[in-house]
Amino acid sequence: MTGRKGSGRAGSDDGLRTLMKLAARRDRVMLPIWIYALLATVGSTAYSLKKLYPAQADRDQLATSIASNPSLRALYGPLYDTHSLGALTAWRVLGFGGLLIGIMVMLLVTRHTRAEEESGRLELLGSGAVGRNAPLTAALTIACTACFAIGLLAAVVMIVLGQGWAGALAFGGCLFSVGVAIAGAQAVAVQLTETGRGANGIGALILGVAYLLRTVGDAAGSSGGAGWVAWLSPFGWIERVHPWAGNRWWVVVLPLAAGAVAAAVGYRLQSARDLGSGLLPQRPGPPAAGPGLRGVFGGVIGLGRRLQQPALFGWMAGLLAFGVVMGTLAKGIDQLLQENKQVEDIITRYGGVQGLTDSYLATSVSFLGMAAAFYAVQAVLRLRSEETSGRAEPVLAASTGRLAWAGSHLIYPAVGSLLVMACAGLGVGIGAGAVLGDFWGWVGRMLRAGLVTTPALWIVAAVGVALFGLLPKWTAAAYGVLGVVVFIAYLGPAINASQWVLDLTPFTHIPKIPGGVFHWTPLVWMTAVAALLSGLGLDGVRRRDLLP
């Protein structure tokens, strides 16, 4: 179907208000969870920093350590002021919080544009009284409104904690503006490819490059070398607003303007393509199926490979690159942590008990494992998208059994998680070996640490399998379970959570390598739990009706 041109301005398209109501209803569960998680991150971070640095002398010592240590600047950015809890919170939250907001916005824009177009629902809407630009406008409005709510509520949280209102508004403006910038970039990404997965892949690449530019620029900032690189990233822009340390309001204009310009480009690209198509050319397949796609077994395995393989390779490359960056930060980390006993205790809770460098590297692998768990859930949920889109029905209508079809996809969260964590550990080992010496020794140790983390990913993926088989309408709740697990694993040690709370996440039970004592027992029982949950889910797939 050839796309209709928009009828005037984007905001005046017919059906916009109805689409916004529909989008808000679809997101009535997911958006509050995202907003609550981000606000909880702000509040818990401020609380933990208040406990870690109660005196001005402690904060001054931290600032001195950051100024002299590029590793910490690369992790969290530069610290511009030490006289307020607000400035410390902004230093700690803006980088990671901005990245989380970027992920939220990326998923929202894709969900209400390219994913709807891919499923065919947008074609049905477009045949009625809905303008061509209305879906994109509705998606951008919902995403920007969510970012505005996060920014406003984060400012309120900091004001309630006794911080100045001007700095709080600047802080909230940072969170809002970075979301607007990413929303505009994703408006372009959804025009380039024909699938929602492809659009999310492009968006994830944009986020990764932007965060890497911020990391490189902040690490080199004090030396005057490549500090300007951070100005190429929206994550670098929001850091340089300096909430509670000067409040440079003009910098907030940069991500807002970038988002507006990118959105305008997105609208222009949308009017230049047909509905259902992407601007990037699609490579036609061979005229005849290859040996790997012939027969019942080869066909179902080959189909799963074609659908799952691009995402797997993307995650492997991404975590390998981020692992190298985190590994190179290991040099000098022990000196930094020894200067602050509280931070040393937190890193020890995260990563083990023997040697601060070992603890830091074990923590790095654990954090990469939390990120890789999103891949595991994404790979499982591909089953549900195949079912709801109707593509599973013609496959199952032939001689392919349900278990064979499901198994062809579940190979990837099982084996793919192992490969992704191998790349993550390998990257950390390469980075650590390059700066610490004993290159092959560190590569071997960190590769082992990555592989050991895999059973935690299997448990999270198995929850998704169980939901898909037993409660298919609630399959997407696997993301909610993952969010709770990551929230506890990431913030629990920092806020000194009780051990029983930390034990709720499988990442707590992974042997902390290097530095800790290796035990097979937790790996065995986690694998057994994952197998049990997966078995229950597959039994449900075998018994239930398709598309209940």
XYZ file of C-alpha atoms in Angstrom:
548
model
C 0.000 0.000 0.000
C 1.398 3.413 -0.933
C 1.468 5.769 2.021
C -0.744 8.845 1.951
C 0.838 12.230 2.401
C 0.192 14.042 5.636
C -2.630 16.580 5.605
C -0.779 19.675 6.680
C 1.041 20.004 9.954
C 1.914 16.846 11.865
C -0.064 17.897 14.901
C -3.224 18.546 12.851
C -3.493 15.045 11.367
C -6.892 13.421 11.690
C -7.214 10.786 14.390
C -4.305 12.073 16.490
C -6.297 12.405 19.691
C -7.750 8.914 19.313
C -4.319 7.409 18.673
C -2.909 9.157 21.734
C -5.680 7.725 23.892
C -5.029 4.277 22.453
C -1.281 4.561 23.041
C -1.816 5.768 26.601
C -4.119 2.835 27.291
C -1.633 0.329 25.881
C 1.131 1.813 28.025
C -0.911 2.181 31.209
C 1.121 -0.560 32.916
C 4.558 -0.252 31.329
C 4.975 3.521 31.644
C 4.185 3.774 35.392
C 6.703 0.983 36.014
C 9.393 2.841 34.071
C 8.626 6.123 35.830
C 8.619 4.512 39.267
C 11.893 2.688 38.605
C 13.641 5.869 37.460
C 12.352 7.910 40.395
C 13.351 5.123 42.783
C 16.822 5.246 41.244
C 17.046 8.986 41.938
C 15.778 8.721 45.512
C 17.813 5.668 46.493
C 20.971 7.116 44.951
C 20.582 10.357 46.898
C 19.988 8.360 50.085
C 23.053 6.169 49.573
C 25.312 9.138 48.728
C 24.181 10.925 51.883
C 25.297 7.911 53.903
C 28.544 7.450 51.981
C 29.706 11.080 52.149
C 28.202 12.663 55.279
C 30.980 15.237 55.773
C 32.380 17.883 53.457
C 35.863 16.414 53.869
C 34.621 13.099 52.450
C 33.140 14.880 49.442
C 36.294 16.894 48.821
C 38.341 13.711 48.911
C 35.971 12.149 46.388
C 36.312 15.155 44.066
C 40.105 14.929 44.257
C 39.992 11.246 43.414
C 37.708 11.827 40.425
C 39.870 14.643 39.074
C 42.965 12.429 39.152
C 41.350 9.168 38.008
C 40.009 8.888 34.436
C 38.441 5.517 35.267
C 35.840 7.023 37.574
C 35.213 9.957 35.254
C 34.528 7.496 32.453
C 32.092 5.557 34.622
C 30.095 8.449 36.077
C 31.354 11.679 34.522
C 33.082 14.675 36.133
C 32.002 16.051 39.515
C 31.547 19.822 39.357
C 30.642 20.630 42.962
C 30.856 18.915 46.347
C 28.898 21.317 48.557
C 25.460 19.798 48.052
C 23.860 16.387 47.962
C 22.105 17.459 44.782
C 25.360 17.939 42.852
C 26.549 14.498 43.976
C 23.243 12.929 42.927
C 23.375 14.600 39.518
C 26.936 13.327 39.041
C 25.891 9.786 39.871
C 22.480 9.637 38.159
C 22.584 11.644 34.937
C 24.697 9.213 32.908
C 22.961 5.961 33.862
C 19.536 7.558 34.297
C 19.785 9.254 30.914
C 20.631 5.913 29.324
C 17.587 4.265 30.937
C 15.342 7.070 29.702
C 16.823 6.619 26.230
C 15.959 2.901 26.273
C 12.409 3.664 27.425
C 11.877 6.270 24.698
C 13.381 4.041 22.014
C 10.974 1.200 22.853
C 7.972 3.536 23.048
C 8.502 5.208 19.687
C 9.123 1.894 17.935
C 6.135 0.240 19.574
C 3.656 2.844 18.358
C 5.113 3.348 14.865
C 7.219 0.711 13.131
C 5.881 -2.242 15.142
C 2.295 -1.213 14.329
C 3.246 -0.792 10.686
C 4.935 -4.186 10.583
C 1.900 -5.950 12.060
C -0.448 -4.404 9.482
C -2.590 -2.571 12.044
C -1.344 0.811 10.874
C -2.548 0.067 7.334
C -6.040 -0.568 8.652
C -5.968 2.675 10.618
C -4.612 4.587 7.630
C -7.479 3.422 5.452
C -9.866 5.340 7.718
C -9.816 8.845 9.103
C -6.244 8.727 10.409
C -3.591 10.944 8.865
C -0.196 9.663 7.782
C 1.713 11.634 10.405
C -0.663 10.920 13.291
C 0.993 7.670 14.559
C 4.463 9.235 14.721
C 3.078 12.366 16.362
C 1.200 10.292 18.933
C 4.319 8.227 19.694
C 6.517 11.308 20.119
C 3.884 13.005 22.275
C 3.552 10.020 24.589
C 7.342 9.620 24.850
C 8.012 13.314 25.512
C 5.156 13.506 28.025
C 6.617 10.548 29.920
C 10.047 12.228 29.942
C 8.504 15.482 31.170
C 6.768 13.610 33.998
C 10.039 11.916 34.968
C 11.916 15.221 34.942
C 9.253 17.041 36.947
C 8.846 14.304 39.558
C 12.621 13.888 39.883
C 12.866 17.618 40.599
C 10.135 17.285 43.230
C 11.996 14.374 44.858
C 15.176 16.435 45.151
C 13.303 19.458 46.519
C 11.668 17.225 49.142
C 15.176 16.033 50.070
C 16.097 19.625 50.836
C 17.980 20.602 47.696
C 17.631 23.979 45.983
C 14.716 24.385 43.608
C 16.803 25.951 40.818
C 19.201 23.021 40.760
C 16.285 20.583 41.022
C 14.602 22.123 37.980
C 17.892 22.000 36.059
C 18.282 18.361 37.048
C 14.750 17.549 35.910
C 15.355 19.494 32.702
C 18.369 17.290 31.959
C 16.318 14.109 32.241
C 13.522 15.571 30.110
C 15.771 16.983 27.391
C 17.845 13.831 26.878
C 14.615 11.900 26.377
C 13.491 14.413 23.752
C 16.818 14.046 21.915
C 16.587 10.249 21.815
C 12.921 10.383 20.795
C 13.852 12.529 17.790
C 16.663 10.154 16.840
C 14.322 7.167 17.067
C 11.801 8.968 14.854
C 14.480 8.763 12.158
C 15.456 5.167 12.995
C 11.917 3.835 12.500
C 11.924 5.177 8.930
C 15.034 3.257 7.909
C 14.030 -0.373 8.302
C 10.974 -2.530 7.703
C 10.886 -4.235 11.115
C 10.554 -3.139 14.706
C 13.549 -5.261 15.672
C 15.642 -3.482 13.066
C 14.499 -0.073 14.306
C 15.353 -0.992 17.893
C 18.727 -2.274 16.702
C 19.495 1.062 15.055
C 18.279 2.891 18.153
C 20.458 0.750 20.419
C 23.438 1.507 18.180
C 22.736 5.234 18.485
C 22.508 4.943 22.274
C 25.708 2.902 22.461
C 27.706 5.324 20.323
C 26.373 8.326 22.254
C 27.249 6.751 25.603
C 30.693 5.724 24.355
C 31.401 9.285 23.177
C 30.430 10.547 26.625
C 32.714 7.986 28.254
C 35.735 8.829 26.084
C 35.229 12.563 26.464
C 34.837 12.453 30.247
C 37.854 10.184 30.690
C 40.057 12.602 28.752
C 38.429 15.759 30.121
C 40.938 16.823 32.744
C 43.955 16.226 30.513
C 42.635 18.564 27.808
C 43.066 15.887 25.148
C 39.804 14.615 23.681
C 37.457 16.122 26.243
C 35.541 17.859 23.452
C 34.282 14.440 22.315
C 31.693 14.478 25.124
C 30.089 17.502 23.439
C 29.104 15.209 20.553
C 26.730 13.232 22.793
C 23.430 14.216 24.443
C 24.650 12.367 27.540
C 27.636 14.708 27.607
C 25.387 17.739 27.165
C 23.201 17.026 30.180
C 26.270 16.523 32.383
C 27.463 20.005 31.433
C 24.260 21.673 32.597
C 25.889 21.540 36.094
C 22.763 21.183 38.294
C 23.402 22.755 41.716
C 26.826 23.854 40.401
C 26.025 26.871 38.269
C 22.855 25.685 36.476
C 23.885 26.423 32.895
C 20.398 26.513 31.431
C 21.521 27.235 27.884
C 23.008 23.743 27.583
C 19.523 22.229 28.034
C 18.587 23.846 24.713
C 21.073 21.628 22.846
C 19.317 18.236 23.324
C 15.906 19.885 22.919
C 16.959 21.453 19.613
C 18.622 18.230 18.456
C 15.453 16.276 19.216
C 13.264 18.787 17.335
C 15.539 18.760 14.272
C 15.761 14.940 14.256
C 11.960 14.652 14.573
C 11.521 17.017 11.622
C 13.869 14.804 9.611
C 11.811 11.789 10.662
C 8.606 13.376 9.378
C 10.304 14.271 6.102
C 11.622 10.737 5.620
C 8.233 9.262 6.436
C 6.587 11.293 3.663
C 9.200 10.043 1.199
C 8.524 6.304 1.635
C 5.670 3.872 1.193
C 3.777 2.459 4.137
C 5.347 -0.803 5.239
C 8.693 -0.131 3.587
C 11.988 1.181 4.912
C 14.491 3.536 3.351
C 17.371 1.104 3.728
C 17.312 -1.402 0.835
C 16.355 -4.948 1.754
C 18.620 -7.641 0.348
C 16.568 -10.193 -1.619
C 16.985 -13.807 -0.604
C 18.169 -16.597 -2.895
C 15.614 -17.999 -5.380
C 15.804 -21.473 -3.812
C 16.145 -22.571 -0.198
C 19.587 -23.684 0.846
C 20.336 -27.056 2.455
C 19.875 -25.598 5.918
C 16.268 -24.615 5.167
C 15.085 -27.860 3.554
C 12.924 -30.437 5.233
C 10.823 -30.081 8.373
C 13.720 -29.985 10.814
C 15.961 -27.804 8.683
C 13.122 -25.465 7.836
C 12.065 -24.737 11.398
C 15.654 -24.421 12.660
C 16.613 -22.274 9.694
C 13.620 -19.985 10.189
C 14.496 -19.470 13.844
C 18.072 -18.716 12.860
C 17.019 -16.135 10.289
C 14.788 -14.391 12.833
C 17.071 -14.525 15.871
C 20.597 -14.373 14.489
C 20.847 -10.604 13.742
C 19.890 -9.641 17.307
C 22.351 -12.189 18.713
C 25.263 -10.837 16.672
C 24.367 -7.275 17.624
C 24.353 -8.058 21.340
C 27.615 -9.983 21.079
C 29.368 -7.087 19.358
C 27.892 -4.491 21.702
C 28.825 -6.241 24.947
C 32.281 -7.063 23.609
C 32.884 -3.350 22.975
C 31.480 -2.250 26.333
C 33.460 -4.990 28.065
C 36.695 -3.653 26.594
C 35.846 -0.155 27.845
C 35.056 -1.379 31.369
C 38.164 -3.545 31.467
C 40.451 -0.642 30.562
C 39.092 1.290 33.562
C 40.597 -1.268 35.954
C 43.950 0.493 36.098
C 44.118 2.610 39.229
C 40.747 1.483 40.557
C 42.307 -0.078 43.642
C 43.971 3.197 44.634
C 40.699 5.061 44.165
C 38.659 2.647 46.268
C 41.219 2.511 49.051
C 40.711 6.249 49.525
C 37.066 5.744 50.499
C 36.143 2.919 52.845
C 32.398 3.171 52.159
C 32.798 2.800 48.382
C 35.241 -0.041 48.973
C 32.615 -1.845 51.049
C 29.980 -1.425 48.307
C 32.258 -2.716 45.550
C 33.150 -5.647 47.791
C 29.450 -6.477 48.220
C 29.030 -6.332 44.455
C 32.096 -8.196 43.350
C 33.780 -10.388 45.902
C 36.165 -10.307 48.815
C 39.738 -10.628 47.554
C 41.419 -7.615 45.979
C 39.714 -4.409 44.907
C 40.729 -4.777 41.265
C 39.289 -8.292 41.202
C 36.104 -7.030 42.862
C 35.747 -4.226 40.323
C 36.187 -6.610 37.379
C 33.721 -9.107 38.858
C 31.266 -6.221 39.316
C 31.777 -5.188 35.691
C 30.915 -8.684 34.438
C 27.861 -8.751 36.702
C 26.613 -5.430 35.303
C 27.145 -6.654 31.749
C 25.211 -9.798 32.694
C 22.275 -7.641 33.806
C 22.327 -5.943 30.408
C 22.599 -9.293 28.607
C 19.512 -10.533 30.468
C 17.506 -8.127 28.309
C 18.716 -10.070 25.265
C 17.612 -13.350 26.836
C 14.103 -12.027 27.491
C 13.940 -10.425 24.054
C 14.822 -13.743 22.400
C 12.095 -15.576 24.351
C 9.452 -12.959 23.577
C 10.094 -13.456 19.879
C 7.864 -16.532 20.225
C 4.932 -14.407 21.349
C 5.400 -11.882 18.543
C 5.461 -14.704 15.995
C 2.226 -16.052 17.444
C 0.324 -12.759 17.666
C 1.431 -11.638 14.185
C 0.007 -14.822 12.637
C 3.345 -16.016 11.246
C 3.419 -19.050 13.542
C 0.119 -20.420 12.248
C 1.261 -21.365 8.702
C 4.400 -22.957 10.169
C 2.372 -25.087 12.573
C -0.247 -25.874 9.938
C 2.272 -28.137 8.200
C 4.080 -31.075 9.775
C 6.054 -28.943 12.249
C 5.167 -29.659 15.868
C 4.712 -26.995 18.485
C 7.666 -28.118 20.569
C 9.931 -28.132 17.521
C 8.795 -24.618 16.605
C 9.262 -23.305 20.143
C 12.576 -25.102 20.528
C 13.946 -23.528 17.354
C 13.580 -20.137 19.035
C 14.560 -21.145 22.566
C 17.958 -22.320 21.363
C 18.918 -18.654 21.241
C 18.164 -17.576 24.822
C 19.924 -20.790 25.911
C 23.029 -20.946 23.712
C 22.893 -17.278 22.714
C 23.089 -16.142 26.339
C 26.234 -18.235 26.712
C 27.792 -16.615 23.632
C 26.791 -13.104 24.665
C 28.320 -13.526 28.132
C 31.434 -15.081 26.603
C 31.866 -11.909 24.516
C 31.236 -9.724 27.574
C 33.846 -11.566 29.647
C 36.251 -11.643 26.726
C 35.911 -7.873 26.283
C 36.579 -7.179 29.966
C 39.580 -9.510 29.839
C 41.017 -7.789 26.763
C 40.628 -4.365 28.342
C 42.039 -5.421 31.718
C 44.926 -7.310 30.137
C 45.849 -4.299 28.022
C 46.264 -2.005 31.065
C 47.255 -4.441 33.833
C 49.640 -6.777 32.000
C 49.379 -10.586 31.922
C 47.097 -10.237 28.885
C 46.195 -13.893 28.288
C 45.819 -14.556 31.995
C 43.184 -11.825 32.349
C 41.448 -12.920 29.165
C 41.105 -16.455 30.499
C 39.924 -15.379 33.956
C 37.322 -12.916 32.673
C 36.067 -15.274 29.968
C 35.417 -17.794 32.717
C 33.662 -15.108 34.780
C 31.370 -14.325 31.853
C 30.450 -17.951 31.271
C 29.754 -18.490 34.978
C 27.179 -15.657 34.899
C 25.061 -17.391 32.227
C 22.753 -19.409 34.568
C 21.388 -16.131 35.972
C 20.303 -15.200 32.446
C 18.752 -18.632 31.961
C 16.521 -18.177 35.005
C 15.226 -14.807 33.751
C 14.628 -16.260 30.273
C 12.880 -19.297 31.765
C 10.391 -17.015 33.524
C 9.476 -15.675 30.086
C 9.077 -19.218 28.715
C 6.786 -20.172 31.609
C 4.648 -17.073 31.082
C 4.438 -17.712 27.333
C 3.245 -21.269 27.830
C 0.983 -20.859 30.859
C -0.153 -17.210 30.755
C 0.509 -16.064 27.183
C -1.303 -12.748 27.536
C 1.126 -11.859 30.322
C 4.285 -12.851 28.440
C 5.510 -9.243 28.354
C 5.504 -9.273 32.171
C 8.874 -11.014 31.834
C 10.318 -7.541 31.290
C 8.783 -6.470 34.598
C 10.353 -9.440 36.398
C 13.673 -8.592 34.784
C 13.339 -4.960 35.858
C 12.807 -5.974 39.490
C 15.752 -8.378 39.373
C 18.083 -5.774 37.863
C 16.856 -3.046 40.218
C 17.645 -5.174 43.278
C 20.981 -6.386 41.907
C 22.118 -2.911 40.826
C 20.960 -0.719 43.715
C 20.680 -3.241 46.553
C 24.355 -3.211 47.607
C 24.563 0.580 47.240
C 21.683 1.224 49.648
C 22.795 -1.545 52.023
C 19.700 -3.683 51.429
C 19.110 -6.719 53.614
C 20.650 -9.974 52.463
C 17.261 -11.642 52.011
C 16.350 -8.894 49.533
C 19.595 -9.385 47.616
C 18.956 -13.133 47.533
C 15.807 -12.529 45.440
C 17.932 -11.932 42.345
C 19.941 -14.761 40.734
C 22.903 -12.427 40.172
C 23.573 -12.487 43.928
C 24.239 -16.235 43.810
C 26.723 -16.200 40.936
C 30.299 -16.974 42.135
C 32.272 -13.726 42.126
C 35.135 -14.365 39.721
C 37.880 -13.220 39.922
C 38.412 -12.679 43.627
C 35.793 -14.981 45.091
C 35.608 -18.697 45.723
C 34.114 -20.756 42.911
C 31.340 -23.231 43.781
C 29.368 -25.415 41.382
C 26.335 -25.706 43.660
C 24.557 -22.401 42.837
C 25.151 -22.914 39.122
C 23.634 -26.394 39.262
C 20.490 -25.394 41.130
C 19.951 -22.271 38.997
C 20.239 -24.374 35.850
C 17.785 -26.878 37.336
C 15.283 -24.118 38.183
C 15.602 -22.694 34.662
C 15.036 -26.147 33.162
C 11.963 -26.712 35.355
C 10.384 -23.375 34.443
C 11.130 -23.935 30.753
C 9.619 -27.419 30.914
C 6.426 -26.045 32.456
C 6.238 -23.400 29.751
C 6.771 -25.875 26.916
C 4.121 -28.172 28.361
C 1.745 -25.214 28.358
C 2.582 -24.475 24.708
C 1.771 -28.084 23.827
C -1.590 -28.028 25.597
C -3.068 -24.574 24.997
C -4.795 -23.095 21.971
C -2.950 -20.815 19.618
C -3.646 -17.093 20.143
C -5.793 -17.471 23.283
